[in-house]
Amino acid sequence: MRHSRHSRISSKYRFVFVAAALSASVVLGTQATAQARDAAPAGDSSAPLYQPEMVRALAASLGVDERTATDRLDRQDAQQKRLAELRAGGLVDDGAFFDASGDLTVNAENRADAARFERAGLDARLPARGESTLDRIKARLDASAAKSAPAGVVAWSVDLAADQVVVKVNSDRSAPAKAFLAAAAKHGSAVRIVRGEEKLAPQAAIYPGSKMTINNTTGWCSVGYGARDRSGNQYLVTAGHCVANLPTLRYDGTAFAKGTKTRYALGTRSVDMGIASVNSGHSITTSVGTWGNTNPIAVRGSSRAASGASLCKSGATTGWTCGTVGSYNVSVTYVDLNGGPDTVVTGLATSSVCTEGGDSGGAYISGNQAQGMTSGGPTNQRCTGGVNSRGSSYFQPLDDTLAHYGLTLNTN
């Protein structure tokens, strides 16, 4: 079952808004006493960098042992810090991504810069195009879609590793889709068309007994992250479609938050981010639940993980599932299951994390860094393998949302 705010991309593919019951990912403060605390106190030098639940989930997802999973997280963290230091020192790059083995590759602008990246222990290459050129191409396609939602075109995004813009297509029968693909063809080999994709819809669900209900209906979303403004007012950061009509949000029948702002509107070019003010007496905990594991994952910050990095998500429907980050700055066409207009949503990120209807708004986390909230995924996708479930999903990056609304993430 899906939320009434689904959008569609074409008759075959559908993103599902993953709006669900309160996600165990981040639990309301009223339930905090039921949550286990961190394995070791803050500041304890003997405390592990990653909590065992995160390592076990990642190991299962990758099909490796826990030592290998920990080593991968360590390497990812070290490589991203090294790149950040080089950037702070004035060295310019044109994008970076993790490959399948967990090595960070940096797009250098010239041979001299490539040599500097390599001397710092990072892989480097001289791409034919690079992120800046691909972003410009993708922006032109966004402009084309703004004229009329290209029904049948599932998504378009920058693939840094392939050095191309990838356009996923379900059907090219509609006039807007034909016009969009004609615009894409003008960019030659810089754009790759992938056909036979499943249509997408926002992943909101309508289930009896949902935990975070919307306006006393059976529509529900997963809880995302807690944040505060400069005055200390508390907010729930969520997917925009979960608060599209600024609803009252309820947990166990009790109102705990009220939709305040959203950038999602059916039939209008949108960004799937929104916030809800948290009522006095309630709070969002600073740990992400793992659905069946002992301890929640403490949230330490919101540093964006590079493309290819490992991450997991917590959602009320599918629980704890893991995968890797795909691309950022992704645009999709959501279909409306009630016959309403298509909605183009921009600014998303892709992942290989499996989600289903009801996971919308749920928390994505990489290591101990919060990444975003579930937005959508293929409608017919089923996550039957637990943490090992294979699939795909789209999430709204948290850092973009915090910056847009001027909020600070609540951390553990």
Short mmCIF file of C-alpha atoms in Angstrom, two decimals:
data_model
loop_
_atom_site.label_atom_id
_atom_site.label_comp_id
_atom_site.label_asym_id
_atom_site.label_seq_id
_atom_site.Cartn_x
_atom_site.Cartn_y
_atom_site.Cartn_z
CA MET A 1 0.00 0.00 0.00
CA ARG A 2 1.24 3.47 -0.73
CA HIS A 3 0.78 6.98 0.54
CA SER A 4 -1.73 9.12 -1.35
CA ARG A 5 1.10 11.41 -2.39
CA HIS A 6 2.77 9.02 -4.85
CA SER A 7 4.11 10.33 -8.11
CA ARG A 8 4.86 8.27 -11.13
CA ILE A 9 7.48 8.15 -13.74
CA SER A 10 5.90 5.89 -16.29
CA SER A 11 3.53 3.02 -16.57
CA LYS A 12 6.22 0.50 -15.74
CA TYR A 13 8.48 2.15 -13.19
CA ARG A 14 7.53 3.73 -10.02
CA PHE A 15 9.31 5.36 -7.13
CA VAL A 16 7.65 4.74 -3.86
CA PHE A 17 7.73 7.38 -1.16
CA VAL A 18 8.96 5.53 1.82
CA ALA A 19 6.74 7.23 4.33
CA ALA A 20 6.12 4.75 7.07
CA ALA A 21 5.51 4.35 10.69
CA LEU A 22 8.00 5.78 13.14
CA SER A 23 11.28 4.31 12.04
CA ALA A 24 13.31 2.51 14.60
CA SER A 25 16.07 4.45 13.01
CA VAL A 26 15.39 7.41 15.24
CA VAL A 27 12.96 6.88 18.06
CA LEU A 28 10.90 9.48 19.88
CA GLY A 29 12.42 10.69 23.10
CA THR A 30 9.45 9.39 25.05
CA GLN A 31 10.76 5.92 24.20
CA ALA A 32 14.38 6.72 24.96
CA THR A 33 14.39 4.69 28.15
CA ALA A 34 13.86 1.58 26.07
CA GLN A 35 16.94 2.31 24.00
CA ALA A 36 20.31 0.87 25.01
CA ARG A 37 23.06 3.41 25.50
CA ASP A 38 26.38 3.53 23.67
CA ALA A 39 28.75 0.68 24.40
CA ALA A 40 31.21 3.09 26.03
CA PRO A 41 30.94 6.60 27.42
CA ALA A 42 31.79 9.56 25.22
CA GLY A 43 35.43 10.44 25.47
CA ASP A 44 36.49 6.90 26.45
CA SER A 45 39.58 6.25 24.31
CA SER A 46 38.96 2.52 24.54
CA ALA A 47 35.56 2.83 22.90
CA PRO A 48 35.34 1.30 19.41
CA LEU A 49 35.05 3.77 16.56
CA TYR A 50 32.10 1.85 15.12
CA GLN A 51 29.38 0.13 17.05
CA PRO A 52 29.20 -3.67 16.60
CA GLU A 53 25.72 -3.51 15.05
CA MET A 54 26.95 -1.27 12.24
CA VAL A 55 29.93 -3.53 11.56
CA ARG A 56 27.83 -6.71 11.59
CA ALA A 57 25.28 -5.21 9.21
CA LEU A 58 27.95 -3.97 6.82
CA ALA A 59 29.79 -7.30 6.91
CA ALA A 60 26.59 -9.18 6.09
CA SER A 61 25.76 -6.73 3.30
CA LEU A 62 29.22 -7.04 1.70
CA GLY A 63 29.56 -10.78 2.31
CA VAL A 64 32.79 -10.36 4.30
CA ASP A 65 33.89 -10.94 7.89
CA GLU A 66 33.62 -8.22 10.52
CA ARG A 67 37.35 -7.44 10.54
CA THR A 68 37.24 -6.77 6.79
CA ALA A 69 34.14 -4.60 7.22
CA THR A 70 35.87 -2.58 9.96
CA ASP A 71 38.97 -2.19 7.80
CA ARG A 72 36.80 -0.89 4.96
CA LEU A 73 35.14 1.70 7.20
CA ASP A 74 38.56 2.76 8.52
CA ARG A 75 39.93 3.13 5.00
CA GLN A 76 36.92 5.09 3.80
CA ASP A 77 37.20 7.46 6.74
CA ALA A 78 40.96 7.92 6.34
CA GLN A 79 40.73 8.54 2.60
CA GLN A 80 37.92 11.08 2.93
CA LYS A 81 39.84 12.94 5.65
CA ARG A 82 42.96 12.96 3.47
CA LEU A 83 41.01 14.41 0.55
CA ALA A 84 39.42 17.03 2.83
CA GLU A 85 42.89 18.08 4.03
CA LEU A 86 44.17 18.41 0.46
CA ARG A 87 41.14 20.49 -0.51
CA ALA A 88 41.63 22.71 2.54
CA GLY A 89 45.23 23.18 1.42
CA GLY A 90 44.07 24.56 -1.93
CA LEU A 91 44.32 21.47 -4.13
CA VAL A 92 41.36 21.40 -6.53
CA ASP A 93 39.63 18.26 -7.79
CA ASP A 94 36.69 17.58 -10.08
CA GLY A 95 34.86 14.98 -7.99
CA ALA A 96 35.77 11.78 -6.16
CA PHE A 97 34.22 8.35 -5.71
CA PHE A 98 34.84 5.01 -4.02
CA ASP A 99 35.26 2.00 -6.29
CA ALA A 100 33.88 -1.46 -5.53
CA SER A 101 36.94 -2.36 -3.45
CA GLY A 102 36.64 0.74 -1.28
CA ASP A 103 39.45 2.79 -2.82
CA LEU A 104 38.80 6.51 -3.31
CA THR A 105 39.52 7.77 -6.83
CA VAL A 106 39.92 11.52 -7.36
CA ASN A 107 39.28 13.33 -10.65
CA ALA A 108 42.32 15.58 -11.11
CA GLU A 109 42.40 18.60 -13.40
CA ASN A 110 45.97 18.04 -14.62
CA ARG A 111 48.90 15.64 -14.31
CA ALA A 112 50.65 17.71 -11.66
CA ASP A 113 47.59 17.66 -9.40
CA ALA A 114 47.10 13.94 -10.07
CA ALA A 115 50.65 13.33 -8.88
CA ARG A 116 49.98 15.28 -5.68
CA PHE A 117 46.87 13.22 -4.95
CA GLU A 118 48.81 10.02 -5.56
CA ARG A 119 51.68 11.11 -3.30
CA ALA A 120 49.05 11.56 -0.59
CA GLY A 121 48.04 7.92 -1.04
CA LEU A 122 44.91 8.43 -3.15
CA ASP A 123 44.12 7.08 -6.60
CA ALA A 124 43.79 9.80 -9.25
CA ARG A 125 42.75 10.01 -12.88
CA LEU A 126 42.29 12.61 -15.62
CA PRO A 127 38.65 12.21 -16.73
CA ALA A 128 37.38 13.08 -20.18
CA ARG A 129 34.67 15.23 -18.60
CA GLY A 130 34.63 15.28 -14.79
CA GLU A 131 31.98 16.29 -12.29
CA SER A 132 31.68 19.98 -13.23
CA THR A 133 31.03 19.23 -16.91
CA LEU A 134 28.62 16.42 -16.08
CA ASP A 135 26.76 18.65 -13.62
CA ARG A 136 26.26 21.24 -16.37
CA ILE A 137 24.85 18.59 -18.71
CA LYS A 138 22.57 17.31 -15.98
CA ALA A 139 21.38 20.88 -15.27
CA ARG A 140 20.41 21.26 -18.93
CA LEU A 141 18.36 18.07 -18.69
CA ASP A 142 16.71 19.41 -15.52
CA ALA A 143 15.75 22.52 -17.47
CA SER A 144 14.28 20.36 -20.22
CA ALA A 145 12.21 18.41 -17.67
CA ALA A 146 10.99 21.65 -16.10
CA LYS A 147 9.05 22.44 -19.28
CA SER A 148 6.99 19.26 -18.94
CA ALA A 149 7.51 16.23 -16.68
CA PRO A 150 8.96 13.52 -18.97
CA ALA A 151 6.57 10.66 -18.22
CA GLY A 152 8.43 7.42 -18.91
CA VAL A 153 11.86 8.78 -17.99
CA VAL A 154 12.61 7.28 -14.60
CA ALA A 155 15.68 9.22 -13.44
CA TRP A 156 18.79 11.03 -14.60
CA SER A 157 22.00 11.52 -12.66
CA VAL A 158 25.76 11.96 -12.80
CA ASP A 159 27.75 8.71 -12.66
CA LEU A 160 31.21 9.88 -11.59
CA ALA A 161 32.85 6.48 -11.96
CA ALA A 162 31.58 6.07 -15.55
CA ASP A 163 32.19 9.78 -16.28
CA GLN A 164 28.74 10.03 -17.83
CA VAL A 165 25.23 11.28 -17.16
CA VAL A 166 22.93 8.24 -16.97
CA VAL A 167 19.29 8.50 -18.06
CA LYS A 168 17.03 5.62 -16.99
CA VAL A 169 13.99 5.05 -19.19
CA ASN A 170 10.87 2.96 -18.80
CA SER A 171 8.98 4.22 -21.85
CA ASP A 172 9.68 6.82 -24.53
CA ARG A 173 6.13 6.97 -25.89
CA SER A 174 5.08 10.31 -24.42
CA ALA A 175 5.88 13.53 -26.25
CA PRO A 176 7.71 15.00 -23.21
CA ALA A 177 9.85 11.85 -22.98
CA LYS A 178 10.73 12.05 -26.67
CA ALA A 179 11.69 15.72 -26.27
CA PHE A 180 13.76 14.94 -23.18
CA LEU A 181 15.64 12.09 -24.86
CA ALA A 182 16.26 14.25 -27.93
CA ALA A 183 17.84 16.86 -25.65
CA ALA A 184 19.94 14.15 -24.01
CA ALA A 185 21.12 12.82 -27.39
CA LYS A 186 22.68 16.20 -28.20
CA HIS A 187 25.39 15.47 -25.64
CA GLY A 188 26.61 12.37 -27.47
CA SER A 189 28.65 9.85 -25.48
CA ALA A 190 28.50 12.03 -22.37
CA VAL A 191 24.98 10.68 -21.81
CA ARG A 192 24.16 6.96 -21.50
CA ILE A 193 20.56 5.79 -21.94
CA VAL A 194 19.50 2.75 -19.90
CA ARG A 195 16.17 1.23 -20.95
CA GLY A 196 13.83 -1.23 -19.27
CA GLU A 197 13.92 0.43 -15.87
CA GLU A 198 11.12 -0.01 -13.35
CA LYS A 199 8.93 3.01 -12.70
CA LEU A 200 9.26 4.84 -9.42
CA ALA A 201 6.93 6.34 -6.85
CA PRO A 202 7.36 7.99 -3.46
CA GLN A 203 7.64 5.31 -0.79
CA ALA A 204 4.87 6.21 1.57
CA ALA A 205 2.60 3.47 2.86
CA ILE A 206 -0.96 3.23 4.11
CA TYR A 207 -1.03 0.46 6.68
CA PRO A 208 -3.23 -0.16 9.72
CA GLY A 209 -1.43 0.35 13.02
CA SER A 210 1.26 2.62 11.56
CA LYS A 211 3.38 4.39 14.15
CA MET A 212 3.80 7.91 12.79
CA THR A 213 0.41 8.65 11.38
CA ILE A 214 -0.51 11.69 9.34
CA ASN A 215 -3.58 13.71 10.38
CA ASN A 216 -5.32 10.73 12.02
CA THR A 217 -5.23 8.78 8.75
CA THR A 218 -3.60 5.44 8.04
CA GLY A 219 -0.86 7.13 6.03
CA TRP A 220 2.48 6.88 7.79
CA CYS A 221 6.16 7.80 7.53
CA SER A 222 9.36 6.75 9.27
CA VAL A 223 10.92 9.23 11.67
CA GLY A 224 14.15 10.81 10.44
CA TYR A 225 16.56 13.03 12.39
CA GLY A 226 16.17 15.63 15.11
CA ALA A 227 17.64 19.11 14.68
CA ARG A 228 17.40 22.57 16.23
CA ASP A 229 17.38 26.18 15.07
CA ARG A 230 19.45 29.02 16.56
CA SER A 231 16.83 29.63 19.22
CA GLY A 232 16.88 26.01 20.33
CA ASN A 233 13.52 25.09 18.82
CA GLN A 234 13.37 21.39 17.99
CA TYR A 235 12.44 19.98 14.58
CA LEU A 236 12.01 16.63 12.90
CA VAL A 237 13.88 16.58 9.57
CA THR A 238 12.01 14.38 7.12
CA ALA A 239 11.11 13.74 3.51
CA GLY A 240 9.10 16.62 2.08
CA HIS A 241 6.24 14.45 0.87
CA CYS A 242 5.67 13.21 4.43
CA VAL A 243 4.65 16.76 5.41
CA ALA A 244 3.30 17.90 2.04
CA ASN A 245 0.16 19.41 3.57
CA LEU A 246 1.81 20.39 6.87
CA PRO A 247 -0.01 17.65 8.82
CA THR A 248 -0.07 16.76 12.48
CA LEU A 249 2.23 13.77 13.08
CA ARG A 250 1.29 11.21 15.71
CA TYR A 251 3.16 8.48 17.53
CA ASP A 252 1.03 5.82 19.24
CA GLY A 253 -1.97 8.07 18.75
CA THR A 254 -0.34 11.06 20.45
CA ALA A 255 0.56 14.16 18.46
CA PHE A 256 4.30 14.81 18.74
CA ALA A 257 5.04 17.15 15.80
CA LYS A 258 3.40 19.47 13.28
CA GLY A 259 4.51 19.90 9.68
CA THR A 260 6.11 23.34 9.34
CA LYS A 261 7.74 23.60 5.93
CA THR A 262 8.08 21.44 2.81
CA ARG A 263 9.55 21.80 -0.65
CA TYR A 264 7.42 19.03 -2.13
CA ALA A 265 4.22 19.78 -4.04
CA LEU A 266 2.39 17.33 -6.30
CA GLY A 267 2.73 18.22 -9.97
CA THR A 268 5.31 20.94 -9.33
CA ARG A 269 9.08 20.69 -9.64
CA SER A 270 10.07 19.79 -6.09
CA VAL A 271 12.80 18.95 -3.63
CA ASP A 272 11.86 16.14 -1.23
CA MET A 273 12.80 17.86 2.03
CA GLY A 274 10.65 19.13 4.86
CA ILE A 275 10.58 19.77 8.59
CA ALA A 276 8.07 19.47 11.42
CA SER A 277 8.20 21.33 14.73
CA VAL A 278 8.44 18.91 17.67
CA ASN A 279 5.89 19.46 20.43
CA SER A 280 7.00 20.31 23.95
CA GLY A 281 7.60 17.18 26.00
CA HIS A 282 8.77 15.13 23.02
CA SER A 283 12.17 14.71 21.41
CA ILE A 284 13.93 12.70 18.73
CA THR A 285 16.76 10.57 20.07
CA THR A 286 20.28 10.90 18.70
CA SER A 287 20.73 7.22 17.90
CA VAL A 288 19.62 5.17 14.91
CA GLY A 289 17.92 1.89 15.77
CA THR A 290 19.01 -1.31 14.04
CA TRP A 291 15.77 -3.31 14.17
CA GLY A 292 16.67 -6.50 15.98
CA ASN A 293 20.19 -5.66 17.10
CA THR A 294 20.95 -4.72 20.70
CA ASN A 295 22.34 -1.21 20.54
CA PRO A 296 21.32 1.78 18.42
CA ILE A 297 23.94 3.59 16.34
CA ALA A 298 25.02 6.91 17.86
CA VAL A 299 24.81 9.89 15.51
CA ARG A 300 28.07 11.89 15.69
CA GLY A 301 27.68 14.25 12.73
CA SER A 302 26.49 14.63 9.15
CA SER A 303 29.61 14.61 6.97
CA ARG A 304 28.56 13.53 3.48
CA ALA A 305 29.86 10.12 2.38
CA ALA A 306 31.46 9.93 -1.06
CA SER A 307 29.89 8.02 -3.91
CA GLY A 308 30.59 4.32 -3.38
CA ALA A 309 30.76 4.55 0.41
CA SER A 310 28.95 1.99 2.55
CA LEU A 311 25.80 2.99 4.42
CA CYS A 312 22.69 1.54 6.06
CA LYS A 313 19.16 2.75 6.58
CA SER A 314 16.52 2.20 9.20
CA GLY A 315 12.87 2.24 8.21
CA ALA A 316 9.59 1.04 9.66
CA THR A 317 8.75 -1.35 6.82
CA THR A 318 12.03 -3.03 5.90
CA GLY A 319 14.00 -2.34 9.06
CA TRP A 320 17.78 -2.28 8.78
CA THR A 321 19.17 -2.67 5.26
CA CYS A 322 22.59 -1.77 3.88
CA GLY A 323 24.35 -0.98 0.62
CA THR A 324 26.47 1.75 -0.94
CA VAL A 325 25.98 5.36 -2.03
CA GLY A 326 25.40 5.78 -5.76
CA SER A 327 25.21 9.30 -7.20
CA TYR A 328 24.28 12.71 -5.84
CA ASN A 329 22.28 15.49 -7.48
CA VAL A 330 19.84 12.98 -8.98
CA SER A 331 16.54 13.96 -10.61
CA VAL A 332 13.56 11.61 -10.85
CA THR A 333 10.01 11.66 -12.15
CA TYR A 334 7.54 10.44 -9.54
CA VAL A 335 4.16 9.13 -10.68
CA ASP A 336 0.93 9.76 -8.80
CA LEU A 337 -0.96 6.52 -8.15
CA ASN A 338 -4.20 8.43 -7.79
CA GLY A 339 -4.07 9.76 -11.33
CA GLY A 340 -2.61 13.14 -10.46
CA PRO A 341 0.18 14.88 -12.38
CA ASP A 342 3.77 13.63 -12.51
CA THR A 343 6.23 15.36 -10.19
CA VAL A 344 9.89 15.96 -11.03
CA VAL A 345 12.00 15.81 -7.86
CA THR A 346 15.60 17.05 -7.91
CA GLY A 347 18.55 16.98 -5.53
CA LEU A 348 18.28 13.34 -4.44
CA ALA A 349 20.97 10.71 -3.94
CA THR A 350 20.85 7.07 -5.05
CA SER A 351 21.91 3.98 -3.16
CA SER A 352 21.83 0.20 -3.43
CA VAL A 353 19.94 0.04 -0.12
CA CYS A 354 16.63 -1.82 -0.36
CA THR A 355 13.45 0.01 0.72
CA GLU A 356 9.71 -0.46 0.41
CA GLY A 357 6.58 1.59 0.90
CA GLY A 358 6.45 2.94 4.44
CA ASP A 359 10.19 3.60 4.78
CA SER A 360 9.91 7.25 3.69
CA GLY A 361 11.67 9.68 5.99
CA GLY A 362 13.75 6.88 7.54
CA ALA A 363 17.38 7.53 8.45
CA TYR A 364 20.44 6.68 6.35
CA ILE A 365 23.78 6.53 8.19
CA SER A 366 27.38 5.78 7.16
CA GLY A 367 29.60 4.80 10.08
CA ASN A 368 28.38 7.32 12.64
CA GLN A 369 27.63 10.11 10.15
CA ALA A 370 23.97 10.80 9.32
CA GLN A 371 23.40 10.90 5.55
CA GLY A 372 19.74 11.50 4.73
CA MET A 373 16.11 10.41 4.71
CA THR A 374 14.44 7.87 2.43
CA SER A 375 12.52 9.42 -0.46
CA GLY A 376 11.55 6.69 -2.93
CA GLY A 377 12.30 3.48 -4.75
CA PRO A 378 10.89 0.97 -7.25
CA THR A 379 7.26 0.18 -6.50
CA ASN A 380 7.47 -3.56 -6.96
CA GLN A 381 10.68 -3.96 -4.98
CA ARG A 382 10.60 -6.45 -2.12
CA CYS A 383 13.32 -6.59 0.53
CA THR A 384 13.12 -10.24 1.53
CA GLY A 385 16.75 -10.81 2.50
CA GLY A 386 16.92 -8.70 5.64
CA VAL A 387 20.10 -6.67 5.88
CA ASN A 388 21.38 -8.51 2.79
CA SER A 389 18.41 -7.45 0.65
CA ARG A 390 19.50 -6.25 -2.76
CA GLY A 391 17.72 -3.33 -4.32
CA SER A 392 17.86 0.40 -4.90
CA SER A 393 16.49 3.55 -3.34
CA TYR A 394 16.66 7.32 -3.41
CA PHE A 395 17.25 9.52 -0.39
CA GLN A 396 17.23 13.22 0.37
CA PRO A 397 20.71 14.27 1.58
CA LEU A 398 20.57 15.51 5.18
CA ASP A 399 23.30 18.13 4.84
CA ASP A 400 21.39 19.92 2.08
CA THR A 401 18.24 19.91 4.20
CA LEU A 402 19.96 21.28 7.30
CA ALA A 403 21.61 24.03 5.24
CA HIS A 404 18.37 25.02 3.52
CA TYR A 405 16.42 25.38 6.76
CA GLY A 406 19.30 26.76 8.83
CA LEU A 407 19.25 23.89 11.33
CA THR A 408 21.89 22.08 13.37
CA LEU A 409 21.74 18.29 13.69
CA ASN A 410 21.27 16.93 17.20
CA THR A 411 24.17 14.55 17.86
CA ASN A 412 25.03 11.96 20.48
#
